[in-house]
Amino acid sequence: KKEVFVEAYNEIKESFVEFFAKLTGGGIGYLSQQNQEDPFAAGIDIFVQFPGKNSRLIASASGGEKSVTAVSFIFAIQSMSPAPFYLLDEIDAHLDAYNSERLADLLKQQSATSQLIAITLRDVIMDRADRLFGVYIQNGISKLVSTKIEEVTS
Amino acid sequence: KKEVFVEAYNEIKESFVEFFAKLTGGGIGYLSQQNQEDPFAAGIDIFVQFPGKNSRLIASASGGEKSVTAVSFIFAIQSMSPAPFYLLDEIDAHLDAYNSERLADLLKQQSATSQLIAITLRDVIMDRADRLFGVYIQNGISKLVSTKIEEVTS
Amino acid sequence: AYIKRVEIRGFKTFGSKKISVPLDRGFTVITGPNGSGKSNILDAIRFVLGDLSARSLRADKMSEVIFDGGRLGSSEAAKTAQISILLDNKKRQIPVDTGTVHISRKVNRRGISQYLLNGKNVSRSHLIDILSIAGLSSAGHNIVMQGTITRLTDITPVERRKLIEDLI
Amino acid sequence: AYIKRVEIRGFKTFGSKKISVPLDRGFTVITGPNGSGKSNILDAIRFVLGDLSARSLRADKMSEVIFDGGRLGSSEAAKTAQISILLDNKKRQIPVDTGTVHISRKVNRRGISQYLLNGKNVSRSHLIDILSIAGLSSAGHNIVMQGTITRLTDITPVERRKLIEDLI
Ligand SMILES: Nc1ncnc2c1ncn2[C@@H]1O[C@H](COP(=O)(O)OP(=O)(O)OP(=O)(O)O)[C@@H](O)[C@H]1O
Ligand SMILES: Nc1ncnc2c1ncn2[C@@H]1O[C@H](COP(=O)(O)OP(=O)(O)OP(=O)(O)O)[C@@H](O)[C@H]1O
Ligand SMILES: [Mg+2]
Ligand SMILES: [Mg+2]
């Protein structure tokens, strides 16, 4: 059982570094087992080093930094064990323009692996949609308008 | 003791209706004592009716609707018992453009009563500042630039 | 096993006239003003996948997810809320021998739910067993509700290890 | 009793060179990229007002709020973190007979804090007594940390009543 865990953990660990670097433009993020010999005796820490800063435990990170780290972790898990779909409700709420842009690119990429359904109020993410729904309300009843984004091929 | 409470509660109740209407452009929000005879036996509910919808308990409201309701509640309390200052960290994170604009106006207004210090990533709120600070980081060290917004009088 | 479409009727801000939401197998984005019904669509998906927690659906009890009539008044309230979902099953990840799997859930004003799998009545537990084999569930790291994205970074190191353990 | 300025040295992303942040008595807005130090400024205010919870300051223990050297390396780490705040006191809301009140808090690497009130050493409890008379505290409905705005709507009705009771 321990081998199965260690194998899964190592795969997620490796992917996490990769996704974190992508989302932060070169930042270094890594998972770390608190107890190397007996992983089940303790937990897993997340260390992050954003560009220009020191490596620190995730607890002290900012709201935007934590969002970016959480998204990296979600997709790191996806590499090892893809879920059939992802429901992402306003995960960009605390991101600045720079991080939202990177997130939008990453969501577009990862949607090739699993279905992604994201709610957002940000143009930069709407622009990358394969299908975009606008929801509005009339007399307390929700209505949808759909825009399927087709490649223009002449 | 009960009279003191009821008096404070009624004042907050009245202000809440007023602020909620301002923030939502005509919505109806009200507080309601679960136990009218003995307020200390139970709690206080918040009912909200957003324009075009029914009145419902706050629990079912959306993220943006809850934010607007919470801000109304904070300023309702301010009317009865103003705090010396308010620290507001990204309270607009879940608001759409329409609600952010109303929030910005209200913050500007209420800053006449108490000092308001707000963190935001949104232009519409920055535009209403009396003083605006931009924070940036260099070698892991925070630096500030300040823009005091002066009325142009010729 | 992706979601091809979600059909919503009488659920929260969705009125008694059924709305069909076709989803892209790649990247679908939903936007709109505050309170328009975006998160309600995600709640609908969790509901049809068997979510038993009214609280996580922002309701006091399950019958509260039934459309209350909106501006038309409570005379127009729905009697039941019904969600249907059509899942792709070409790779037979769901242990049912059809190329697509249709799941439906209806709740009435007494809070009682009925489930249909490919049109046939099933118990919730039977449905949950089938779904979990395909990795489909109403909760999990793949479902990030509004305001909860930093949960994964705020959980304790031990909770984080357990999360990974539960995946294997 | 508003805040005229906050001085930050060696606290979190603020290096050993003191930074003075003058605040408007009306509406001050702080903006900037993710991780630049905006919330850290608010943490500094709560810290100097006596916050004892390292956790609420996003630290494991209080000494962790001391600047760690940044990109310059741990040799450049500060030995102490110090925050000073200058409060207007024209209306004498703070029971101290000066027109402005200067409060300072310094924490060292052993996590031990020292407090100064108008330049004079005071115990934390003495400072807290004085501040609470003016309605100044490191926590309360007037301090909304990042991601917590909906707390007021998510608390239970009983907690909400208690909140109002605590105000009077
Ligand atoms: N049973 C019901 N009948 C009618 N309306 C309901 C019902 N349950 C919830 N609602 C309404 O649904 C609305 C919330 O919708 P939802 O959470 O989907 O909004 P949203 O589009 O996600 O908004 P935001 O951008 O603010 O997150 C609230 O106004 C709420 O009152
Ligand atoms: N003791 C310390 N020494 C150096 N850096 C620290 C220390 N404690 C925290 N930090 C850093 O402070 C940064 C967080 O700053 P802060 O929370 O103020 O950002 P922010 O501007 O509010 O960003 P956001 O917009 O994402 O909320 C993190 O990068 C964290 O690593
Ligand atoms: Mg929502
Ligand atoms: Mg912040």
mmCIF file of N, CA and C in Angstrom, chain C residues 68-152:
data_model
loop_
_atom_site.group_PDB
_atom_site.id
_atom_site.type_symbol
_atom_site.label_atom_id
_atom_site.label_comp_id
_atom_site.label_asym_id
_atom_site.label_seq_id
_atom_site.Cartn_x
_atom_site.Cartn_y
_atom_site.Cartn_z
ATOM 1 N N ASP C 68 -39.292 28.897 -6.633
ATOM 2 C CA ASP C 68 -40.351 29.465 -5.783
ATOM 3 C C ASP C 68 -41.323 30.376 -6.512
ATOM 4 N N GLY C 69 -41.257 30.427 -7.828
ATOM 5 C CA GLY C 69 -42.227 31.236 -8.572
ATOM 6 C C GLY C 69 -41.664 32.551 -9.072
ATOM 7 N N GLY C 70 -40.527 32.974 -8.502
ATOM 8 C CA GLY C 70 -39.923 34.224 -8.958
ATOM 9 C C GLY C 70 -40.890 35.396 -8.836
ATOM 10 N N ARG C 71 -40.774 36.325 -9.748
ATOM 11 C CA ARG C 71 -41.600 37.537 -9.711
ATOM 12 C C ARG C 71 -43.068 37.222 -10.024
ATOM 13 N N LEU C 72 -43.317 36.037 -10.571
ATOM 14 C CA LEU C 72 -44.691 35.678 -10.943
ATOM 15 C C LEU C 72 -45.492 35.286 -9.701
ATOM 16 N N GLY C 73 -44.775 35.124 -8.572
ATOM 17 C CA GLY C 73 -45.500 34.813 -7.340
ATOM 18 C C GLY C 73 -45.527 33.335 -7.032
ATOM 19 N N SER C 74 -45.833 33.014 -5.785
ATOM 20 C CA SER C 74 -45.721 31.616 -5.349
ATOM 21 C C SER C 74 -46.788 30.722 -5.968
ATOM 22 N N SER C 75 -47.783 31.321 -6.617
ATOM 23 C CA SER C 75 -48.757 30.485 -7.337
ATOM 24 C C SER C 75 -48.074 29.822 -8.519
ATOM 25 N N GLU C 76 -47.001 30.463 -8.991
ATOM 26 C CA GLU C 76 -46.264 29.905 -10.134
ATOM 27 C C GLU C 76 -45.102 29.026 -9.692
ATOM 28 N N ALA C 77 -44.998 28.801 -8.390
ATOM 29 C CA ALA C 77 -43.891 27.963 -7.907
ATOM 30 C C ALA C 77 -44.023 26.569 -8.506
ATOM 31 N N ALA C 78 -42.883 25.920 -8.692
ATOM 32 C CA ALA C 78 -42.912 24.557 -9.229
ATOM 33 C C ALA C 78 -43.278 23.586 -8.103
ATOM 34 N N LYS C 79 -43.807 22.419 -8.481
ATOM 35 C CA LYS C 79 -44.102 21.407 -7.455
ATOM 36 C C LYS C 79 -42.904 20.505 -7.235
ATOM 37 N N THR C 80 -42.089 20.385 -8.273
ATOM 38 C CA THR C 80 -40.887 19.556 -8.150
ATOM 39 C C THR C 80 -39.729 20.247 -8.862
ATOM 40 N N ALA C 81 -38.523 19.880 -8.465
ATOM 41 C CA ALA C 81 -37.330 20.332 -9.179
ATOM 42 C C ALA C 81 -36.742 19.086 -9.842
ATOM 43 N N GLN C 82 -36.435 19.192 -11.128
ATOM 44 C CA GLN C 82 -35.889 18.031 -11.813
ATOM 45 C C GLN C 82 -34.656 18.397 -12.626
ATOM 46 N N ILE C 83 -33.606 17.617 -12.444
ATOM 47 C CA ILE C 83 -32.381 17.791 -13.216
ATOM 48 C C ILE C 83 -32.095 16.482 -13.948
ATOM 49 N N SER C 84 -31.756 16.604 -15.231
ATOM 50 C CA SER C 84 -31.297 15.442 -15.982
ATOM 51 C C SER C 84 -29.926 15.748 -16.537
ATOM 52 N N ILE C 85 -29.123 14.722 -16.656
ATOM 53 C CA ILE C 85 -27.773 14.919 -17.173
ATOM 54 C C ILE C 85 -27.492 13.786 -18.159
ATOM 55 N N LEU C 86 -26.888 14.142 -19.287
ATOM 56 C CA LEU C 86 -26.522 13.121 -20.275
ATOM 57 C C LEU C 86 -25.004 13.029 -20.293
ATOM 58 N N LEU C 87 -24.496 11.852 -19.940
ATOM 59 C CA LEU C 87 -23.053 11.657 -19.870
ATOM 60 C C LEU C 87 -22.565 10.824 -21.043
ATOM 61 N N ASP C 88 -21.447 11.234 -21.624
ATOM 62 C CA ASP C 88 -20.798 10.402 -22.639
ATOM 63 C C ASP C 88 -20.285 9.130 -21.957
ATOM 64 N N ASN C 89 -20.440 7.995 -22.651
ATOM 65 C CA ASN C 89 -19.928 6.748 -22.075
ATOM 66 C C ASN C 89 -19.295 5.849 -23.136
ATOM 67 N N LYS C 90 -18.685 6.467 -24.162
ATOM 68 C CA LYS C 90 -18.097 5.668 -25.252
ATOM 69 C C LYS C 90 -17.052 4.686 -24.712
ATOM 70 N N LYS C 91 -16.274 5.124 -23.720
ATOM 71 C CA LYS C 91 -15.211 4.252 -23.190
ATOM 72 C C LYS C 91 -15.729 3.355 -22.073
ATOM 73 N N ARG C 92 -17.033 3.366 -21.862
ATOM 74 C CA ARG C 92 -17.656 2.509 -20.836
ATOM 75 C C ARG C 92 -17.001 2.678 -19.454
ATOM 76 N N GLN C 93 -16.639 3.944 -19.146
ATOM 77 C CA GLN C 93 -16.080 4.202 -17.812
ATOM 78 C C GLN C 93 -17.169 4.007 -16.767
ATOM 79 N N ILE C 94 -18.408 4.317 -17.188
ATOM 80 C CA ILE C 94 -19.547 4.055 -16.320
ATOM 81 C C ILE C 94 -19.981 2.623 -16.627
ATOM 82 N N PRO C 95 -20.090 1.772 -15.610
ATOM 83 C CA PRO C 95 -20.386 0.351 -15.857
ATOM 84 C C PRO C 95 -21.840 0.098 -16.265
ATOM 85 N N VAL C 96 -22.223 0.729 -17.393
ATOM 86 C CA VAL C 96 -23.569 0.567 -17.957
ATOM 87 C C VAL C 96 -23.320 0.410 -19.445
ATOM 88 N N ASP C 97 -24.004 -0.548 -20.087
ATOM 89 C CA ASP C 97 -23.646 -0.814 -21.478
ATOM 90 C C ASP C 97 -24.383 0.041 -22.504
ATOM 91 N N THR C 98 -24.291 1.366 -22.327
ATOM 92 C CA THR C 98 -24.846 2.273 -23.343
ATOM 93 C C THR C 98 -23.802 3.341 -23.637
ATOM 94 N N GLY C 99 -23.816 3.850 -24.856
ATOM 95 C CA GLY C 99 -22.820 4.832 -25.279
ATOM 96 C C GLY C 99 -22.994 6.190 -24.600
ATOM 97 N N THR C 100 -24.210 6.451 -24.160
ATOM 98 C CA THR C 100 -24.435 7.635 -23.324
ATOM 99 C C THR C 100 -25.286 7.163 -22.140
ATOM 100 N N VAL C 101 -25.125 7.832 -21.012
ATOM 101 C CA VAL C 101 -25.880 7.462 -19.818
ATOM 102 C C VAL C 101 -26.721 8.645 -19.379
ATOM 103 N N HIS C 102 -27.996 8.393 -19.184
ATOM 104 C CA HIS C 102 -28.934 9.450 -18.812
ATOM 105 C C HIS C 102 -29.288 9.304 -17.338
ATOM 106 N N ILE C 103 -29.017 10.331 -16.551
ATOM 107 C CA ILE C 103 -29.354 10.277 -15.129
ATOM 108 C C ILE C 103 -30.295 11.421 -14.808
ATOM 109 N N SER C 104 -31.296 11.117 -13.985
ATOM 110 C CA SER C 104 -32.283 12.132 -13.654
ATOM 111 C C SER C 104 -32.572 12.095 -12.160
ATOM 112 N N ARG C 105 -32.850 13.237 -11.577
ATOM 113 C CA ARG C 105 -33.260 13.270 -10.174
ATOM 114 C C ARG C 105 -34.360 14.304 -10.028
ATOM 115 N N LYS C 106 -35.403 13.934 -9.319
ATOM 116 C CA LYS C 106 -36.529 14.831 -9.085
ATOM 117 C C LYS C 106 -36.765 14.875 -7.585
ATOM 118 N N VAL C 107 -36.967 16.092 -7.052
ATOM 119 C CA VAL C 107 -37.291 16.194 -5.621
ATOM 120 C C VAL C 107 -38.648 16.887 -5.491
ATOM 121 N N ASN C 108 -39.464 16.436 -4.534
ATOM 122 C CA ASN C 108 -40.789 17.048 -4.357
ATOM 123 C C ASN C 108 -40.804 17.914 -3.092
ATOM 124 N N ARG C 109 -41.953 18.513 -2.831
ATOM 125 C CA ARG C 109 -42.022 19.465 -1.724
ATOM 126 C C ARG C 109 -41.862 18.825 -0.351
ATOM 127 N N ARG C 110 -41.924 17.505 -0.311
ATOM 128 C CA ARG C 110 -41.671 16.840 0.986
ATOM 129 C C ARG C 110 -40.202 16.471 1.100
ATOM 130 N N GLY C 111 -39.408 16.894 0.089
ATOM 131 C CA GLY C 111 -37.976 16.645 0.159
ATOM 132 C C GLY C 111 -37.584 15.246 -0.277
ATOM 133 N N ILE C 112 -38.521 14.528 -0.901
ATOM 134 C CA ILE C 112 -38.225 13.147 -1.310
ATOM 135 C C ILE C 112 -37.728 13.141 -2.751
ATOM 136 N N SER C 113 -36.607 12.462 -2.962
ATOM 137 C CA SER C 113 -35.998 12.418 -4.291
ATOM 138 C C SER C 113 -36.211 11.072 -4.969
ATOM 139 N N GLN C 114 -36.385 11.150 -6.289
ATOM 140 C CA GLN C 114 -36.427 9.935 -7.102
ATOM 141 C C GLN C 114 -35.307 10.004 -8.128
ATOM 142 N N TYR C 115 -34.686 8.855 -8.384
ATOM 143 C CA TYR C 115 -33.572 8.823 -9.331
ATOM 144 C C TYR C 115 -33.901 7.902 -10.504
ATOM 145 N N LEU C 116 -33.520 8.308 -11.694
ATOM 146 C CA LEU C 116 -33.682 7.465 -12.876
ATOM 147 C C LEU C 116 -32.319 7.276 -13.540
ATOM 148 N N LEU C 117 -32.048 6.040 -13.958
ATOM 149 C CA LEU C 117 -30.816 5.738 -14.686
ATOM 150 C C LEU C 117 -31.246 5.133 -16.021
ATOM 151 N N ASN C 118 -30.927 5.835 -17.113
ATOM 152 C CA ASN C 118 -31.395 5.423 -18.440
ATOM 153 C C ASN C 118 -32.898 5.134 -18.416
ATOM 154 N N GLY C 119 -33.629 6.036 -17.761
ATOM 155 C CA GLY C 119 -35.091 5.944 -17.755
ATOM 156 C C GLY C 119 -35.677 5.002 -16.730
ATOM 157 N N LYS C 120 -34.822 4.269 -16.023
ATOM 158 C CA LYS C 120 -35.333 3.255 -15.081
ATOM 159 C C LYS C 120 -35.118 3.722 -13.640
ATOM 160 N N ASN C 121 -36.127 3.555 -12.814
ATOM 161 C CA ASN C 121 -36.022 3.936 -11.403
ATOM 162 C C ASN C 121 -34.900 3.167 -10.712
ATOM 163 N N VAL C 122 -34.062 3.890 -9.980
ATOM 164 C CA VAL C 122 -33.006 3.197 -9.204
ATOM 165 C C VAL C 122 -32.937 3.828 -7.832
ATOM 166 N N SER C 123 -32.344 3.110 -6.907
ATOM 167 C CA SER C 123 -32.118 3.679 -5.581
ATOM 168 C C SER C 123 -30.896 4.581 -5.678
ATOM 169 N N ARG C 124 -30.813 5.528 -4.781
ATOM 170 C CA ARG C 124 -29.655 6.418 -4.800
ATOM 171 C C ARG C 124 -28.371 5.615 -4.588
ATOM 172 N N SER C 125 -28.404 4.653 -3.688
ATOM 173 C CA SER C 125 -27.160 3.935 -3.391
ATOM 174 C C SER C 125 -26.672 3.142 -4.607
ATOM 175 N N HIS C 126 -27.589 2.583 -5.356
ATOM 176 C CA HIS C 126 -27.206 1.863 -6.565
ATOM 177 C C HIS C 126 -26.551 2.840 -7.552
ATOM 178 N N LEU C 127 -27.179 4.027 -7.698
ATOM 179 C CA LEU C 127 -26.635 5.026 -8.614
ATOM 180 C C LEU C 127 -25.233 5.458 -8.169
ATOM 181 N N ILE C 128 -25.078 5.716 -6.874
ATOM 182 C CA ILE C 128 -23.784 6.171 -6.351
ATOM 183 C C ILE C 128 -22.699 5.117 -6.607
ATOM 184 N N ASP C 129 -23.053 3.844 -6.425
ATOM 185 C CA ASP C 129 -22.073 2.771 -6.688
ATOM 186 C C ASP C 129 -21.602 2.832 -8.134
ATOM 187 N N ILE C 130 -22.547 2.948 -9.036
ATOM 188 C CA ILE C 130 -22.217 2.986 -10.463
ATOM 189 C C ILE C 130 -21.369 4.211 -10.793
ATOM 190 N N LEU C 131 -21.761 5.354 -10.258
ATOM 191 C CA LEU C 131 -21.035 6.590 -10.569
ATOM 192 C C LEU C 131 -19.615 6.572 -10.017
ATOM 193 N N SER C 132 -19.472 6.035 -8.819
ATOM 194 C CA SER C 132 -18.142 6.111 -8.201
ATOM 195 C C SER C 132 -17.120 5.266 -8.961
ATOM 196 N N ILE C 133 -17.577 4.233 -9.653
ATOM 197 C CA ILE C 133 -16.644 3.441 -10.464
ATOM 198 C C ILE C 133 -16.063 4.298 -11.581
ATOM 199 N N ALA C 134 -16.873 5.244 -12.053
ATOM 200 C CA ALA C 134 -16.415 6.122 -13.135
ATOM 201 C C ALA C 134 -15.721 7.367 -12.586
ATOM 202 N N GLY C 135 -15.573 7.438 -11.276
ATOM 203 C CA GLY C 135 -14.959 8.630 -10.687
ATOM 204 C C GLY C 135 -15.886 9.822 -10.676
ATOM 205 N N LEU C 136 -17.197 9.564 -10.765
ATOM 206 C CA LEU C 136 -18.178 10.651 -10.770
ATOM 207 C C LEU C 136 -18.782 10.771 -9.383
ATOM 208 N N SER C 137 -18.751 11.985 -8.856
ATOM 209 C CA SER C 137 -19.313 12.182 -7.528
ATOM 210 C C SER C 137 -19.711 13.645 -7.401
ATOM 211 N N SER C 138 -20.554 13.947 -6.431
ATOM 212 C CA SER C 138 -21.015 15.331 -6.271
ATOM 213 C C SER C 138 -20.031 16.174 -5.459
ATOM 214 N N ALA C 139 -18.927 15.581 -5.060
ATOM 215 C CA ALA C 139 -17.923 16.341 -4.304
ATOM 216 C C ALA C 139 -16.551 15.787 -4.645
ATOM 217 N N GLY C 140 -15.522 16.573 -4.481
ATOM 218 C CA GLY C 140 -14.183 16.095 -4.791
ATOM 219 C C GLY C 140 -13.322 17.264 -5.207
ATOM 220 N N HIS C 141 -12.029 17.021 -5.355
ATOM 221 C CA HIS C 141 -11.109 18.103 -5.678
ATOM 222 C C HIS C 141 -11.401 18.717 -7.051
ATOM 223 N N ASN C 142 -12.190 17.975 -7.890
ATOM 224 C CA ASN C 142 -12.500 18.480 -9.232
ATOM 225 C C ASN C 142 -13.702 19.418 -9.254
ATOM 226 N N ILE C 143 -14.327 19.615 -8.088
ATOM 227 C CA ILE C 143 -15.477 20.504 -8.014
ATOM 228 C C ILE C 143 -15.140 21.622 -7.029
ATOM 229 N N VAL C 144 -14.922 22.822 -7.579
ATOM 230 C CA VAL C 144 -14.515 23.944 -6.750
ATOM 231 C C VAL C 144 -15.649 24.956 -6.687
ATOM 232 N N MET C 145 -16.362 24.964 -5.563
ATOM 233 C CA MET C 145 -17.488 25.888 -5.420
ATOM 234 C C MET C 145 -16.985 27.309 -5.198
ATOM 235 N N GLN C 146 -17.855 28.255 -5.409
ATOM 236 C CA GLN C 146 -17.484 29.661 -5.327
ATOM 237 C C GLN C 146 -16.877 29.997 -3.966
ATOM 238 N N GLY C 147 -15.725 30.671 -4.002
ATOM 239 C CA GLY C 147 -15.089 31.080 -2.759
ATOM 240 C C GLY C 147 -14.282 29.993 -2.071
ATOM 241 N N THR C 148 -14.146 28.824 -2.693
ATOM 242 C CA THR C 148 -13.443 27.738 -2.004
ATOM 243 C C THR C 148 -12.128 27.348 -2.649
ATOM 244 N N ILE C 149 -11.668 28.071 -3.647
ATOM 245 C CA ILE C 149 -10.449 27.656 -4.354
ATOM 246 C C ILE C 149 -9.245 27.544 -3.422
ATOM 247 N N THR C 150 -9.157 28.378 -2.386
ATOM 248 C CA THR C 150 -7.975 28.276 -1.541
ATOM 249 C C THR C 150 -8.092 27.187 -0.481
ATOM 250 N N ARG C 151 -9.173 26.421 -0.515
ATOM 251 C CA ARG C 151 -9.320 25.332 0.472
ATOM 252 C C ARG C 151 -8.143 24.379 0.404
ATOM 253 N N LEU C 152 -7.734 24.038 -0.834
ATOM 254 C CA LEU C 152 -6.638 23.068 -0.993
ATOM 255 C C LEU C 152 -5.340 23.557 -0.374
#
